Coordinates of N, CA and C in Angstrom, one line a residue:
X1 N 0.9 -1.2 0.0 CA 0.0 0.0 0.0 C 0.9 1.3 0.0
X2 N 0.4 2.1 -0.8 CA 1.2 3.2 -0.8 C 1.1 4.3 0.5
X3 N 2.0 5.0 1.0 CA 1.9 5.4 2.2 C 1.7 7.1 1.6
X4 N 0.7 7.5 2.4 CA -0.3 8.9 2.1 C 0.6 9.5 2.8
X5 N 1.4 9.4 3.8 CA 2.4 10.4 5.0 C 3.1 10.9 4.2
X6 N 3.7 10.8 2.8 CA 4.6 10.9 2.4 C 4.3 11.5 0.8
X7 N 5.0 12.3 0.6 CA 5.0 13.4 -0.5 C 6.3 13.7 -2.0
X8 N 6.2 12.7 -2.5 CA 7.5 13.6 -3.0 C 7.1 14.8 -4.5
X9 N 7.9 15.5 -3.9 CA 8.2 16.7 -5.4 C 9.5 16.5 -5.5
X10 N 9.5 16.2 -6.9 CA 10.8 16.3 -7.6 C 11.9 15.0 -7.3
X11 N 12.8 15.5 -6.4 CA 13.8 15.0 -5.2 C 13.7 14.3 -4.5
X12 N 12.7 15.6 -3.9 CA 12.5 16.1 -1.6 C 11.1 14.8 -1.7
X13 N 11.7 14.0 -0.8 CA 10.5 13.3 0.0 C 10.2 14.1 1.5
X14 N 9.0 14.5 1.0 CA 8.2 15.5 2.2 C 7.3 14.1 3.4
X15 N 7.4 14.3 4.5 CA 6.7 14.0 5.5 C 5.2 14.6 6.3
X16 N 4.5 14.5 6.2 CA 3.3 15.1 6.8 C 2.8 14.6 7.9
X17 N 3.7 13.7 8.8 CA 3.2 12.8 9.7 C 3.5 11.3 9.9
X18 N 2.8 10.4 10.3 CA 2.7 9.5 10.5 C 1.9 8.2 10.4
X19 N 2.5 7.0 9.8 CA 1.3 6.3 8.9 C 1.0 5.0 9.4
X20 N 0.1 4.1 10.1 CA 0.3 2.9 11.0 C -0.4 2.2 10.0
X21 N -0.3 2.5 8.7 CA -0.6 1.6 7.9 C -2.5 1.7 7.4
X22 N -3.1 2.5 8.8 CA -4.6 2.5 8.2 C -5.2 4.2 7.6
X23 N -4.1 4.9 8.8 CA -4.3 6.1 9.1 C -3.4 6.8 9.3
X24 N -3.4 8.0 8.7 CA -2.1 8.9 8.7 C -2.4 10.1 10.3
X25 N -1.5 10.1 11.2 CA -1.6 11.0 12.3 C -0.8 12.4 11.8
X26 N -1.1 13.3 11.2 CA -0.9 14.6 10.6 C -0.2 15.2 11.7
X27 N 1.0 16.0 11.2 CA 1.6 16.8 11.8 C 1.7 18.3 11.1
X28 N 0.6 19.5 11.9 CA 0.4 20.1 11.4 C 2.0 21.0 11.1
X29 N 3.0 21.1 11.7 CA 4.4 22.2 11.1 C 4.9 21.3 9.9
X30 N 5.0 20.1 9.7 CA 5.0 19.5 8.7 C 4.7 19.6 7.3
X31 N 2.9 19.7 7.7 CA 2.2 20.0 6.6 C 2.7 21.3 6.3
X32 N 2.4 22.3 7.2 CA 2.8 23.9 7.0 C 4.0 23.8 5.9
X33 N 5.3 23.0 6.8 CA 6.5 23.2 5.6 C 6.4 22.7 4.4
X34 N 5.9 21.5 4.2 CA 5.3 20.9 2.7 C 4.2 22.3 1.7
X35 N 3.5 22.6 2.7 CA 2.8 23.5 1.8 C 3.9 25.0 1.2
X36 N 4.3 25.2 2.2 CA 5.4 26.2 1.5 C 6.0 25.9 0.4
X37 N 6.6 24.8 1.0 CA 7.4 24.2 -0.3 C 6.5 24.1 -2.3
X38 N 5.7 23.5 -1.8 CA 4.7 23.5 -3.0 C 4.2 24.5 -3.3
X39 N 4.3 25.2 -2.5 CA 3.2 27.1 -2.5 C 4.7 27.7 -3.6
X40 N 6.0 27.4 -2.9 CA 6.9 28.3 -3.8 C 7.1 27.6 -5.2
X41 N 7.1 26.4 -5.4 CA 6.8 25.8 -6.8 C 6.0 26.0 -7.4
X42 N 5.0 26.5 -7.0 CA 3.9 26.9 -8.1 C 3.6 28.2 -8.3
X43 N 3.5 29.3 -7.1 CA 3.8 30.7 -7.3 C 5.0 31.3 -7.2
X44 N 6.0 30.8 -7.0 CA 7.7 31.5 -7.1 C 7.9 31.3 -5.6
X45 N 9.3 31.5 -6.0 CA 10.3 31.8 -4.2 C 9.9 32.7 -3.5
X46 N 8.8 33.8 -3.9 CA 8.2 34.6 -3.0 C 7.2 34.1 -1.9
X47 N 6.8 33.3 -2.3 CA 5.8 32.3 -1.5 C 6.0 32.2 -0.2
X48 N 5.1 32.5 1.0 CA 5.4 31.6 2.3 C 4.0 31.8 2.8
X49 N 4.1 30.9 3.7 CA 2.9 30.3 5.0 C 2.8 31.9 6.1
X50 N 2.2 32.5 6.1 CA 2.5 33.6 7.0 C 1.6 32.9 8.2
X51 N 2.6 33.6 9.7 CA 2.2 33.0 11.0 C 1.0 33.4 11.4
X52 N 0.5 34.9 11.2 CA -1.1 34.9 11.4 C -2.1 34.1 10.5
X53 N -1.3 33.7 9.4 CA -2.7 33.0 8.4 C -2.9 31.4 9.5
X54 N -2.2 31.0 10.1 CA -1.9 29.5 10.6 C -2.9 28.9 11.1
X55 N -4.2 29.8 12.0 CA -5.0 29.6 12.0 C -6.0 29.4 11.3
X56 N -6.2 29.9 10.3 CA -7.1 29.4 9.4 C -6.4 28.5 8.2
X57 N -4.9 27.9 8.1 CA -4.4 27.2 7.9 C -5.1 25.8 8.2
X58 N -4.9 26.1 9.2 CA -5.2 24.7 10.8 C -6.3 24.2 10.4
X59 N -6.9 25.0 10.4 CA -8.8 24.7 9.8 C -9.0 23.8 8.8
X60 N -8.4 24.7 7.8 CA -8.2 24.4 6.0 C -8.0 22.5 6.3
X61 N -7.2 22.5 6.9 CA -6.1 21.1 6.9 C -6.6 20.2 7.3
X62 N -7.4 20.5 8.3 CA -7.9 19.5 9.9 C -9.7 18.8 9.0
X63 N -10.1 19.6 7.9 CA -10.8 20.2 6.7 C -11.0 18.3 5.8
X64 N -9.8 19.1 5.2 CA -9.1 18.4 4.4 C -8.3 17.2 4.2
X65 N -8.3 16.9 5.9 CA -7.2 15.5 6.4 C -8.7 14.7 6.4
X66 N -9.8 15.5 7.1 CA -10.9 14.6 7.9 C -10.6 13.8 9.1
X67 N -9.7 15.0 9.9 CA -9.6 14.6 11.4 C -10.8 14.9 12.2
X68 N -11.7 13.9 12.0 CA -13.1 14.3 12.5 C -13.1 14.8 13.8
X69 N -12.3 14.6 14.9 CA -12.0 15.1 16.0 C -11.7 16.9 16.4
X70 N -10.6 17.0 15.4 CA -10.6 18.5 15.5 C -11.7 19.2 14.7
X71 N -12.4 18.9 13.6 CA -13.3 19.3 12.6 C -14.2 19.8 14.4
X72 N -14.5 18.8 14.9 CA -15.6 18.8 15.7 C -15.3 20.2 16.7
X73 N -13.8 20.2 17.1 CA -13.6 21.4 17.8 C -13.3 22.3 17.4
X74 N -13.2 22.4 16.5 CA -13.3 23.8 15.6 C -14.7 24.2 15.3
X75 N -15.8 23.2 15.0 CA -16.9 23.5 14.7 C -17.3 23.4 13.2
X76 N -16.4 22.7 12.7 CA -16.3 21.7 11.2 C -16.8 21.0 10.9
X77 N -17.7 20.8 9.8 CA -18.8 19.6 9.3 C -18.2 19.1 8.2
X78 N -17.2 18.2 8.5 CA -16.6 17.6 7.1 C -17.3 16.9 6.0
X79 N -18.5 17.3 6.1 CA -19.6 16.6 4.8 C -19.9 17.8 4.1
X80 N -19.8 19.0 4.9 CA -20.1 20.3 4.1 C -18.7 21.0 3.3
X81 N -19.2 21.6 2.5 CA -18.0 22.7 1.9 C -17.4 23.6 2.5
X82 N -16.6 24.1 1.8 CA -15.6 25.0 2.8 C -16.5 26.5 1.8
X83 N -16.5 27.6 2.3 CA -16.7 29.0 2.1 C -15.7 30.0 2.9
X84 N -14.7 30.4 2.0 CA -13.4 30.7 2.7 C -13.4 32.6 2.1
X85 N -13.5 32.8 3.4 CA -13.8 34.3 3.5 C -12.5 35.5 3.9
X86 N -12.7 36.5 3.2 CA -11.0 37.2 3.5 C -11.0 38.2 2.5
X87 N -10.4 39.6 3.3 CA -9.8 40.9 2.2 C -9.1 40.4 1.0
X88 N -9.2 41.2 0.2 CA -8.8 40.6 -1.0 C -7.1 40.9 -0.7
X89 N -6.9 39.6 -1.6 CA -5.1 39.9 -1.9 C -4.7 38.8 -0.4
X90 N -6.1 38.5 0.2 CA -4.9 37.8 1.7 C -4.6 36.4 1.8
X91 N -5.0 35.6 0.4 CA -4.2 34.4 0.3 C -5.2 33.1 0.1
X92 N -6.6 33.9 0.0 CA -7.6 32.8 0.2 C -7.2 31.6 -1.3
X93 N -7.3 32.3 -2.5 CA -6.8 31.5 -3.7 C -6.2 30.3 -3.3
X94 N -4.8 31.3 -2.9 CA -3.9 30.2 -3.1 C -3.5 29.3 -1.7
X95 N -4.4 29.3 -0.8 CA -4.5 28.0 0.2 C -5.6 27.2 -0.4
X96 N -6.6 27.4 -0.9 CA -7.4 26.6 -1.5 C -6.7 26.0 -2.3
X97 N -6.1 26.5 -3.3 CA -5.3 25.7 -4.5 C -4.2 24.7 -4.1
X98 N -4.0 25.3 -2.7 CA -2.6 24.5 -2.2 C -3.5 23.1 -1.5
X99 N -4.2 23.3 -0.4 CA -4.3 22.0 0.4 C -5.0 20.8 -0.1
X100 N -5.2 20.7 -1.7 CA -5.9 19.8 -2.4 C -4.5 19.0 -2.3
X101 N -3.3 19.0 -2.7 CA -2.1 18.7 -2.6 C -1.7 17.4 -1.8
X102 N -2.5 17.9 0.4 CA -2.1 17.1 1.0 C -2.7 16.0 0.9
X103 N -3.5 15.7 0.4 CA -4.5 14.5 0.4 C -4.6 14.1 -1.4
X104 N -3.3 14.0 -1.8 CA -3.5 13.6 -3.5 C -4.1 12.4 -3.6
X105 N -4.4 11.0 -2.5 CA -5.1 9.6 -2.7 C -6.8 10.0 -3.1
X106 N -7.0 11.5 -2.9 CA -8.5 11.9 -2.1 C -8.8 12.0 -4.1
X107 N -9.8 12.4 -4.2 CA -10.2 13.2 -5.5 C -10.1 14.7 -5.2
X108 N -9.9 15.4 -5.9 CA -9.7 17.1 -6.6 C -10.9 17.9 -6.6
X109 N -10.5 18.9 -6.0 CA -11.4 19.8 -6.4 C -11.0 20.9 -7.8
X110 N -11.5 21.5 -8.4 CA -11.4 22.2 -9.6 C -12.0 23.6 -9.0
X111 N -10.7 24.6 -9.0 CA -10.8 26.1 -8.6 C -11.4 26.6 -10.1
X112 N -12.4 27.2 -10.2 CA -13.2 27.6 -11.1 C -13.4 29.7 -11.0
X113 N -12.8 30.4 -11.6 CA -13.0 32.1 -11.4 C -14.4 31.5 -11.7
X114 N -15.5 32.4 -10.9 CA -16.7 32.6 -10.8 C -17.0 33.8 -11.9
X115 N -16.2 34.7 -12.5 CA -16.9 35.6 -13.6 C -16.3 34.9 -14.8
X116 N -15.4 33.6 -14.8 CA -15.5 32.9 -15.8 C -16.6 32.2 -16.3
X117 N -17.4 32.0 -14.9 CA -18.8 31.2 -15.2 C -19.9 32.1 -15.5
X118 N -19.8 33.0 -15.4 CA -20.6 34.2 -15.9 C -20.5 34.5 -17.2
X119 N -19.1 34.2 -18.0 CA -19.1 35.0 -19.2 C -19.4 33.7 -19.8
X120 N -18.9 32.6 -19.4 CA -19.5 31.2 -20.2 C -20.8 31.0 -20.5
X121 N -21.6 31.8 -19.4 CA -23.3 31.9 -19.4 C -23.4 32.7 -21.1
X122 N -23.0 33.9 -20.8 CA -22.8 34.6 -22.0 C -22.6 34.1 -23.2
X123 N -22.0 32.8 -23.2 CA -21.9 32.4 -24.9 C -22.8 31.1 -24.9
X124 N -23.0 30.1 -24.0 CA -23.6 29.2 -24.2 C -25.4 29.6 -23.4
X125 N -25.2 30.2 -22.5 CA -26.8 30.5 -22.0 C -26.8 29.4 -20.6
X126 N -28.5 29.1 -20.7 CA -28.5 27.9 -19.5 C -27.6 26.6 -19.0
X127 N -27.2 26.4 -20.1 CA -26.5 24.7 -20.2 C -25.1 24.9 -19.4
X128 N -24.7 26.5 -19.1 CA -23.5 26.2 -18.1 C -24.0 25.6 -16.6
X129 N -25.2 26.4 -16.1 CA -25.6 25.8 -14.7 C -25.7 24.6 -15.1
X130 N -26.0 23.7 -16.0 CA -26.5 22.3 -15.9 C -24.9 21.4 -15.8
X131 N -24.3 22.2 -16.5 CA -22.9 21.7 -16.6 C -22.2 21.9 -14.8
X132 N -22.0 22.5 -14.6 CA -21.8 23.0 -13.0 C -22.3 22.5 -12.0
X133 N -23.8 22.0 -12.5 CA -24.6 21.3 -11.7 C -24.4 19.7 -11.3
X134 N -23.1 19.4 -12.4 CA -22.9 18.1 -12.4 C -22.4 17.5 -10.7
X135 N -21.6 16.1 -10.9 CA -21.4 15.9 -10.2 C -19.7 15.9 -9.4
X136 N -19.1 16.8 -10.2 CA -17.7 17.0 -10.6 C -17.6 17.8 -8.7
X137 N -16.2 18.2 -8.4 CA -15.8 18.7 -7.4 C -15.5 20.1 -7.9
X138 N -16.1 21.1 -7.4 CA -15.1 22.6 -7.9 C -15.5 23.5 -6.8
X139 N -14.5 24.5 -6.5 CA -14.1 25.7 -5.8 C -14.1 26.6 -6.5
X140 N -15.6 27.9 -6.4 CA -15.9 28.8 -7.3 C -14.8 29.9 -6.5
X141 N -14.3 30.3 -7.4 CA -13.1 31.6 -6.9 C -13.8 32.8 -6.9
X142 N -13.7 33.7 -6.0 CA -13.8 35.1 -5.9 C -15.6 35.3 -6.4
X143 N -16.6 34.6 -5.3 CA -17.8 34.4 -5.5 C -17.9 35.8 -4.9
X144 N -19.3 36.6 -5.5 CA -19.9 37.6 -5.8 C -19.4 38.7 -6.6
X145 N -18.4 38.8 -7.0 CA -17.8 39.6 -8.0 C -18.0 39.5 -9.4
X146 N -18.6 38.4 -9.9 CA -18.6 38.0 -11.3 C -19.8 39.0 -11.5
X147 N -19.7 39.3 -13.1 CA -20.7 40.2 -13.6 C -22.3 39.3 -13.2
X148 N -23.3 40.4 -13.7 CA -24.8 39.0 -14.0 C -24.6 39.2 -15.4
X149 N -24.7 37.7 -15.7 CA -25.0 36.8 -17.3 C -26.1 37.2 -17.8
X150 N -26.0 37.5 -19.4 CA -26.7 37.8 -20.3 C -26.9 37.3 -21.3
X151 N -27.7 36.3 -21.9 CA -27.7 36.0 -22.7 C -28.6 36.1 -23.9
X152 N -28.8 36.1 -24.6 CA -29.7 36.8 -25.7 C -30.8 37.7 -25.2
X153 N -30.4 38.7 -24.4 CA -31.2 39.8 -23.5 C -31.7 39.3 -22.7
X154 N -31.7 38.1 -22.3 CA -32.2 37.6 -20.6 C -31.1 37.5 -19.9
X155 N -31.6 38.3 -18.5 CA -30.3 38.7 -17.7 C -30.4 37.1 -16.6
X156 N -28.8 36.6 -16.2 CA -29.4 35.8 -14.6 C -28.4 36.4 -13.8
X157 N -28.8 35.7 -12.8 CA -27.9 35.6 -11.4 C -26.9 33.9 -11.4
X158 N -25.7 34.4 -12.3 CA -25.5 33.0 -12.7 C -25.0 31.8 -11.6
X159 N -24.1 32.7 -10.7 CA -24.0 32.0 -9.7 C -25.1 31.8 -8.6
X160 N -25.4 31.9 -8.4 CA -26.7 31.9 -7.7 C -27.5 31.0 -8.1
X161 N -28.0 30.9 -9.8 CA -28.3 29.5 -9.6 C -27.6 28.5 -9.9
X162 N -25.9 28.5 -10.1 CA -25.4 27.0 -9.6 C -25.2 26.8 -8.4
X163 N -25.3 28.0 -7.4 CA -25.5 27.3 -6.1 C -26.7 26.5 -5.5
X164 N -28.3 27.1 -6.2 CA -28.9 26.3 -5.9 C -29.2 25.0 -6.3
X165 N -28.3 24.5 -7.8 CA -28.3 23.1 -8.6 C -27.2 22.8 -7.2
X166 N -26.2 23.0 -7.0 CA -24.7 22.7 -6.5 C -26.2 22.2 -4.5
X167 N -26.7 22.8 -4.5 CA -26.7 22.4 -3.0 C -28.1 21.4 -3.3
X168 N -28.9 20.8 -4.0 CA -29.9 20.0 -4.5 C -29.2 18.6 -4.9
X169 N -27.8 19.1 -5.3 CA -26.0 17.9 -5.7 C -26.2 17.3 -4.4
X170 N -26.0 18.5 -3.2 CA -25.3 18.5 -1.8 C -26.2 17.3 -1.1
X171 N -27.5 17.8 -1.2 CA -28.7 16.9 -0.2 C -28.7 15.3 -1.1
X172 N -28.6 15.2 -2.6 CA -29.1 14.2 -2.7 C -27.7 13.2 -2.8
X173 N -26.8 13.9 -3.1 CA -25.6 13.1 -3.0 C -24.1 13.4 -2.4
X174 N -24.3 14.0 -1.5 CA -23.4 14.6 -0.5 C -22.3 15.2 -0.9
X175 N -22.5 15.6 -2.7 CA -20.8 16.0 -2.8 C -21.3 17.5 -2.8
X176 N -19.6 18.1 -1.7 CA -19.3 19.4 -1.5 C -18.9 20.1 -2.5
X177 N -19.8 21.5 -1.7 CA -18.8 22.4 -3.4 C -18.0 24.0 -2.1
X178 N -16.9 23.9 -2.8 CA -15.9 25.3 -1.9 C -16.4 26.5 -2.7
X179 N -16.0 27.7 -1.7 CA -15.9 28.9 -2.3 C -15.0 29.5 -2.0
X180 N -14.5 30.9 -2.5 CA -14.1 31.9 -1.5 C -14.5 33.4 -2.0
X181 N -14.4 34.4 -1.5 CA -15.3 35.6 -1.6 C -14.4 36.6 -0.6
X182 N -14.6 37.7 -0.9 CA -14.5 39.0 -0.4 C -15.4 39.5 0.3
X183 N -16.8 38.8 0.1 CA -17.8 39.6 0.9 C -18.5 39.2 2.2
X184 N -19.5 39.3 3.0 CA -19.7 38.9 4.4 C -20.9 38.8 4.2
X185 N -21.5 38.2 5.2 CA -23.0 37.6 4.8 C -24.1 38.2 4.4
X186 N -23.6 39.7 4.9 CA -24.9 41.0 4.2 C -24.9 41.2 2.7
X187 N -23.3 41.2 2.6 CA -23.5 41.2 0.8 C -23.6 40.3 0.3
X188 N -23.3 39.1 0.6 CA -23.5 38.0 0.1 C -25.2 38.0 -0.6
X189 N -26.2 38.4 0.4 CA -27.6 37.9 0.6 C -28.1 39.1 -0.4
X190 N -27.6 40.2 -0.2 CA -27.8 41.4 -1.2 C -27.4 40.9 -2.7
X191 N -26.2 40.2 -2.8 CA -26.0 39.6 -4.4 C -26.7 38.8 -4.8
X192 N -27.3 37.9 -3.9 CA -27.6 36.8 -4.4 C -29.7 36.6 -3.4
X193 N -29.9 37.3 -2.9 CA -30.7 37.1 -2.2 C -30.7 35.9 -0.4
X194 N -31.8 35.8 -0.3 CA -32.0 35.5 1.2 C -32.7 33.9 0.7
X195 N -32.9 33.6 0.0 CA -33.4 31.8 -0.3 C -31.7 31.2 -0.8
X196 N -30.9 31.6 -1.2 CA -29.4 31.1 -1.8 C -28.8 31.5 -0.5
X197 N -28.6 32.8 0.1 CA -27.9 33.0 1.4 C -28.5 31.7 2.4
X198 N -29.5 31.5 2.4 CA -29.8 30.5 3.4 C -29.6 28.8 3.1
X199 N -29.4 28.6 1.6 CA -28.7 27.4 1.3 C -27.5 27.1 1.6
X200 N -26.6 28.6 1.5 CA -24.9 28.8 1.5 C -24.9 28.2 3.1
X201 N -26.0 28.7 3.4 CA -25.2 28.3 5.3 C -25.5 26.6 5.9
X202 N -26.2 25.8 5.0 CA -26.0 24.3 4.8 C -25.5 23.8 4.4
X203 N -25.0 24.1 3.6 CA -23.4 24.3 2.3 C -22.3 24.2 2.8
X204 N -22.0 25.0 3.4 CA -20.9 25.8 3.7 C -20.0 25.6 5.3
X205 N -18.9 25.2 5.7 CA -18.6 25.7 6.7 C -17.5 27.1 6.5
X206 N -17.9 27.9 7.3 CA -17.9 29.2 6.5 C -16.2 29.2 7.6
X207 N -15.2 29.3 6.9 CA -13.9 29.9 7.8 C -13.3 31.4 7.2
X208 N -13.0 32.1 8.0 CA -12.7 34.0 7.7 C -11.3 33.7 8.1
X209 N -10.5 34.9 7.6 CA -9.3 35.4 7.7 C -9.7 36.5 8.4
X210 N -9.0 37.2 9.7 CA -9.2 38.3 9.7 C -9.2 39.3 9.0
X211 N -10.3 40.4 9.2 CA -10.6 41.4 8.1 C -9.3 42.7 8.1
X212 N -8.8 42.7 9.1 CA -7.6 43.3 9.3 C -6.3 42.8 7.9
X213 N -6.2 41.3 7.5 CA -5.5 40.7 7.2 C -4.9 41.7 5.6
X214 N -3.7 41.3 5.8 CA -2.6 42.6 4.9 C -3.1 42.3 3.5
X215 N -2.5 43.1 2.5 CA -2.7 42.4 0.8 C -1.4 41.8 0.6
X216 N -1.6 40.2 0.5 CA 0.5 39.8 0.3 C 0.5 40.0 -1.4
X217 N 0.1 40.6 -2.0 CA 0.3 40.9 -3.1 C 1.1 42.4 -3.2
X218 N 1.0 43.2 -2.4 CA 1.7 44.4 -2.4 C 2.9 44.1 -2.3

């Protein structure tokens, strides 16, 4: 059996723990340094784990491992999605992009720009929510920002209604769908209304960055 503890890129055989053959016991500084490591391979040597993000690292991971244990003390429903909330520029992307990584035995989620799904509305019309609606894994990026879709002069709310196909996915066949967003539950409900705001919160376990949190893009 192949052992999930263990990571290689390239070379470097990475460690994330420990593996008694059924179950891997996660070591979260571990993981942290594997994800850096992969964080600077895929966005440059500028890359790092910053020490205030670690708690919502922690989350992300504990998430993602299905340590049902800490899921529990954190207040984690590892059957729901992640909705990963934060000032822009503070890293939300690229942790989502990263921690699919620590669990490569797992299936993938597919980071999807949310105003890509909007302008796809634009050329093909309805058939993208049906497409979206499938039963695939994806993480809509930078949810509420996409334009509203237009298609031969009928306006929608495009995301909006793949989240109500995506959570009808959720009840009848438990597959999760991620987000992340800039906005907070008032705007949320304002973009999208108060019947999709109140699906998002059965959906979703919603984890934030603080709002304080810097732009590591400057």
């Amino acid at each position: 059996m192949a052992n999930p503890s263990k990571i290689i890129e390239g070379s470097v055989v990475y460690s994330l723990g420990e593996f008694d053959g059924k179950k891997v016991e996660y070591d979260f500084a571990k993981v942290a340094m594997y994800l850096e490591a992969k964080g600077q391979l895929i966005f440059g040597k500028h890359f790092k784990i910053y020490e205030e993000d670690k708690g919502v690292l922690l989350k992300l991971c504990n998430y993602i491992v299905r340590d049902y244990e800490n899921c529990a003390k954190y207040g984690i429903d590892p059957h729901k999605g992640i909705l990963l909330t934060g000032p822009v520029g503070c890293g939300k992307t690229s942790l989502m992009r990263l921690i699919r990584y620590i669990v490569p035995h797992r299936r993938p989620y597919e980071l999807i720009p949310s105003r890509n799904v909007a302008f796809g509305f634009n050329h093909i019309g309805f058939k993208i929510i049906e497409d979206y609606g499938n039963g695939h894994f994806y993480c809509f990026d930078d949810l509420g920002v996409e334009p509203l879709g237009r298609h031969f002069g009928k306006d929608c709310n495009v995301m909006g209604e793949i989240i109500l196909s995506r959570y009808d996915l959720f009840l009848k066949s438990k597959i999760p769908t991620h987000a992340t967003t800039n906005l907070n539950a008032e705007e949320l409900e304002e973009r999208y209304g108060k019947r999709v705001r109140s699906r998002m919160r059965q959906m979703f376990n919603l984890i934030a960055f603080d709002k304080n949190t810097k732009d590591k893009r400057n």
